[in-house]
């Protein structure tokens, strides 16, 4: 099948006002809070470690008086790193459930098998994601354009891990093949998804310029970021379904008998 961007957008947005999307939104919201705490905590811990490494009589600028953010925890660097890595894993788990749900036709209940082989899938999704990010980073260093091309060509690699349960290497091959002949359309779709992401960041930035307290800015940013995240996953999932062969259905299970498919 070929990619129909308007249909992918319409189909993705149509899945937002559903019961499963509401539950996923709560999960994305929780992940947003945990991720913000973890990122700010790691930032504070890194700055504290840099400060501690400087000689007592150092004349270079220090991080004195600077914190990692309103939600930062005052912990050591090893704890901060563990917290950050833990939230990456938790976010990947939620991402797996989100992708599988939006790829299915379930609307009121999650599809059966939504957590099938979860540990194996999460590990391979993390590995595949890391490899893709490294390749995109290297491509970006090489005059930017190769990085953009790789981001488009490998966009559905994690979907192949999550839905088809391929290992990281197989997913790189099949994800590359899935986008063949459709990369211009996928590029345009990614521009729209990026626009959604940028739009979700605008309110927080605007409130920051207006001098709103940091805790309020952070809260608004997390809430709107969760909305933008779930919309992006829904649209990407419906685009993925379009690119699969006619008659294809997710192999991890059909919607449960209670799903309004």
Coordinates of C-alpha atoms in Angstrom, one line a residue:
X1 CA 0.0 0.0 0.0
X2 CA 1.0 3.6 -0.4
X3 CA 1.0 6.4 2.1
X4 CA -2.0 8.7 2.2
X5 CA -1.1 11.6 4.5
X6 CA -4.5 13.2 4.9
X7 CA -6.0 9.7 5.7
X8 CA -3.2 9.0 8.3
X9 CA -3.9 12.3 10.0
X10 CA -7.7 11.9 10.0
X11 CA -7.4 8.3 11.2
X12 CA -4.9 9.2 13.9
X13 CA -6.9 12.2 15.2
X14 CA -10.1 10.0 15.2
X15 CA -8.4 7.8 17.8
X16 CA -7.7 10.6 20.3
X17 CA -11.3 11.0 21.7
X18 CA -11.5 7.3 22.8
X19 CA -11.3 5.4 26.1
X20 CA -8.0 3.8 25.3
X21 CA -6.5 7.1 24.3
X22 CA -7.6 8.7 27.5
X23 CA -5.9 5.9 29.5
X24 CA -2.8 6.3 27.4
X25 CA -2.8 10.0 27.9
X26 CA -2.7 9.5 31.7
X27 CA 0.3 7.1 31.2
X28 CA 2.0 9.7 28.9
X29 CA 1.3 12.4 31.4
X30 CA 2.9 10.3 34.2
X31 CA 5.9 9.5 32.0
X32 CA 6.2 13.2 31.2
X33 CA 6.4 14.1 34.9
X34 CA 8.9 11.3 35.6
X35 CA 11.0 12.2 32.5
X36 CA 11.1 15.9 33.6
X37 CA 12.2 15.0 37.1
X38 CA 14.8 12.6 35.8
X39 CA 16.2 15.0 33.2
X40 CA 16.3 18.0 35.7
X41 CA 17.8 15.8 38.4
X42 CA 20.6 14.5 36.0
X43 CA 21.3 18.1 35.0
X44 CA 21.6 19.2 38.6
X45 CA 23.8 16.2 39.5
X46 CA 26.1 16.8 36.5
X47 CA 26.5 20.5 37.5
X48 CA 27.2 19.5 41.1
X49 CA 29.8 17.0 39.9
X50 CA 31.5 19.6 37.7
X51 CA 31.5 22.1 40.6
X52 CA 33.0 19.5 43.0
X53 CA 35.8 18.7 40.5
X54 CA 37.0 22.3 40.3
X55 CA 39.9 23.4 42.5
X56 CA 38.8 25.3 45.6
X57 CA 40.7 28.4 44.3
X58 CA 39.5 28.1 40.7
X59 CA 38.8 31.4 39.0
X60 CA 36.7 30.0 36.2
X61 CA 32.9 30.4 36.3
X62 CA 31.2 27.9 38.5
X63 CA 27.7 26.5 38.8
X64 CA 27.1 28.1 42.2
X65 CA 23.5 29.2 42.6
X66 CA 22.3 27.3 39.6
X67 CA 19.9 24.4 39.8
X68 CA 18.7 21.8 37.4
X69 CA 15.1 22.8 37.4
X70 CA 12.1 23.2 39.7
X71 CA 11.5 19.4 39.9
X72 CA 15.2 18.4 40.3
X73 CA 16.0 16.0 43.1
X74 CA 19.2 16.6 45.2
X75 CA 20.9 13.3 44.7
X76 CA 24.3 12.1 43.6
X77 CA 25.3 11.6 40.0
X78 CA 25.1 7.7 40.1
X79 CA 21.5 7.8 41.5
X80 CA 20.6 10.5 38.9
X81 CA 21.9 8.3 36.1
X82 CA 20.0 5.3 37.3
X83 CA 16.8 7.4 37.6
X84 CA 17.3 8.7 34.1
X85 CA 17.9 5.2 32.6
X86 CA 14.9 3.8 34.5
X87 CA 12.6 6.4 33.0
X88 CA 13.9 5.7 29.6
X89 CA 12.9 2.0 30.0
X90 CA 9.5 2.9 31.5
X91 CA 8.8 5.3 28.7
X92 CA 9.7 2.6 26.2
X93 CA 7.2 0.3 27.8
X94 CA 4.4 2.8 27.5
X95 CA 5.5 3.5 23.9
X96 CA 5.1 -0.2 23.1
X97 CA 1.6 -0.3 24.5
X98 CA 0.7 3.0 22.7
X99 CA 2.0 1.8 19.3
X100 CA 0.3 -1.6 19.6
X101 CA -3.0 0.1 20.6
X102 CA -3.1 2.6 17.8
X103 CA -2.1 0.1 15.2
X104 CA -5.0 -2.0 16.2
X105 CA -8.7 -1.1 15.8
X106 CA -9.4 -1.1 19.6
X107 CA -11.1 1.9 20.9
X108 CA -12.7 1.1 24.3
X109 CA -10.4 -1.6 25.5
X110 CA -6.7 -2.4 24.8
X111 CA -6.2 -5.2 22.2
X112 CA -5.4 -8.7 23.5
X113 CA -1.7 -9.4 23.5
X114 CA -0.8 -5.8 23.9
X115 CA 2.0 -6.8 26.4
X116 CA 3.1 -9.9 24.5
X117 CA 6.8 -10.6 24.9
X118 CA 7.1 -7.2 26.5
X119 CA 10.6 -7.5 28.0
X120 CA 12.1 -8.9 24.7
X121 CA 10.4 -6.2 22.7
X122 CA 11.4 -3.4 25.0
X123 CA 15.1 -4.4 24.9
X124 CA 15.2 -4.7 21.2
X125 CA 13.3 -1.5 20.7
X126 CA 15.8 0.3 22.9
X127 CA 18.7 -1.2 21.0
X128 CA 17.1 -0.4 17.6
X129 CA 16.3 3.2 18.8
X130 CA 19.9 3.7 19.9
X131 CA 21.3 2.4 16.6
X132 CA 18.9 4.6 14.6
X133 CA 19.8 7.7 16.7
X134 CA 23.6 7.1 16.2
X135 CA 23.1 6.7 12.5
X136 CA 21.0 9.8 12.2
X137 CA 23.6 11.7 14.3
X138 CA 26.5 10.5 12.1
X139 CA 24.4 11.4 9.0
X140 CA 23.7 14.9 10.4
X141 CA 27.4 15.5 11.0
X142 CA 27.9 14.6 7.3
X143 CA 26.3 17.8 5.9
X144 CA 22.9 17.3 7.6
X145 CA 21.0 15.9 4.5
X146 CA 22.2 12.3 5.1
X147 CA 20.8 12.5 8.7
X148 CA 17.4 13.7 7.5
X149 CA 17.3 10.9 4.9
X150 CA 18.2 8.3 7.5
X151 CA 15.5 9.7 9.9
X152 CA 12.9 9.3 7.2
X153 CA 14.1 5.9 5.9
X154 CA 14.4 4.4 9.4
X155 CA 11.3 6.0 10.9
X156 CA 9.3 2.7 11.2
X157 CA 12.2 0.6 12.6
X158 CA 10.8 0.6 16.2
X159 CA 7.3 -0.1 14.8
X160 CA 8.7 -3.3 13.2
X161 CA 10.2 -4.3 16.6
X162 CA 7.0 -3.5 18.5
X163 CA 4.5 -4.9 16.0
X164 CA 6.2 -7.7 14.1
X165 CA 8.5 -8.5 17.1
X166 CA 11.6 -8.5 15.0
X167 CA 15.0 -8.2 16.6
X168 CA 16.9 -4.9 16.3
X169 CA 18.9 -6.0 13.2
X170 CA 16.0 -7.5 11.4
X171 CA 13.9 -4.4 12.1
X172 CA 16.6 -2.2 10.6
X173 CA 16.3 -4.1 7.4
X174 CA 12.5 -4.4 7.3
X175 CA 12.0 -0.9 8.4
X176 CA 14.3 0.4 5.6
X177 CA 12.4 -1.8 3.1
X178 CA 9.0 -0.6 4.3
X179 CA 9.8 3.0 3.5
X180 CA 11.2 2.3 0.1
X181 CA 9.3 4.3 -2.6
X182 CA 7.4 6.3 0.1
X183 CA 10.2 8.4 1.6
X184 CA 9.1 11.7 0.2
X185 CA 5.6 11.2 1.7
X186 CA 7.1 10.1 5.0
X187 CA 9.3 13.2 5.0
X188 CA 6.2 15.4 4.6
X189 CA 4.4 13.4 7.3
X190 CA 7.4 13.9 9.7
X191 CA 7.4 17.6 9.0
X192 CA 3.8 17.6 10.2
X193 CA 4.6 15.5 13.3
X194 CA 7.5 17.9 14.1
X195 CA 5.2 20.8 13.7
X196 CA 2.8 19.2 16.3
X197 CA 5.8 18.8 18.6
X198 CA 6.9 22.4 18.2
X199 CA 3.4 23.6 18.7
X200 CA 3.1 21.7 21.9
X201 CA 6.2 23.5 23.2
X202 CA 5.0 27.0 22.4
X203 CA 2.6 27.5 25.4
X204 CA 5.4 26.6 27.9
X205 CA 7.9 28.9 26.2
X206 CA 5.3 31.7 26.0
X207 CA 4.5 31.4 29.7
X208 CA 8.2 31.4 30.6
X209 CA 8.6 34.8 28.7
X210 CA 5.6 36.2 30.6
X211 CA 7.3 35.4 33.9
X212 CA 4.9 32.7 35.1
X213 CA 6.3 30.6 38.0
X214 CA 8.5 27.8 36.9
X215 CA 6.3 25.1 38.4
X216 CA 3.3 26.3 36.4
X217 CA 5.4 26.5 33.2
X218 CA 6.6 22.9 33.8
X219 CA 3.1 21.6 34.5
X220 CA 1.7 23.2 31.3
X221 CA 4.6 21.9 29.2
X222 CA 4.2 18.3 30.6
X223 CA 0.4 18.3 29.9
X224 CA 0.6 19.7 26.4
X225 CA 3.7 17.6 25.6
X226 CA 1.7 14.5 26.6
X227 CA -1.1 15.5 24.2
X228 CA 1.4 16.2 21.4
X229 CA 3.1 12.8 22.1
X230 CA 0.0 10.7 21.9
X231 CA -1.2 12.5 18.7
X232 CA 2.2 11.9 17.1
X233 CA 2.1 8.2 18.0
X234 CA -1.4 7.8 16.8
X235 CA -0.7 9.4 13.4
X236 CA 2.5 7.4 13.0
X237 CA 0.8 4.2 13.8
X238 CA -2.0 4.7 11.2
X239 CA 0.6 5.6 8.6
X240 CA 2.5 2.4 9.4
X241 CA -0.7 0.4 8.9
X242 CA -1.1 2.0 5.4
X243 CA 2.3 0.9 4.3
X244 CA 1.7 -2.8 5.3
X245 CA 0.4 -5.2 2.6
X246 CA -3.3 -5.4 1.9
X247 CA -5.1 -7.6 4.4
X248 CA -2.4 -7.3 7.0
X249 CA -3.3 -7.2 10.6
X250 CA -1.2 -6.9 13.8
X251 CA 0.2 -10.4 14.7
X252 CA 0.1 -9.8 18.5
X253 CA -3.7 -10.2 18.7
X254 CA -7.1 -8.9 17.7
X255 CA -9.0 -6.4 19.8
X256 CA -10.7 -8.0 22.8
X257 CA -14.4 -8.9 22.7
X258 CA -15.1 -5.7 24.7
X259 CA -13.3 -3.4 22.2
X260 CA -15.4 -1.2 20.0
X261 CA -13.5 -2.1 16.8

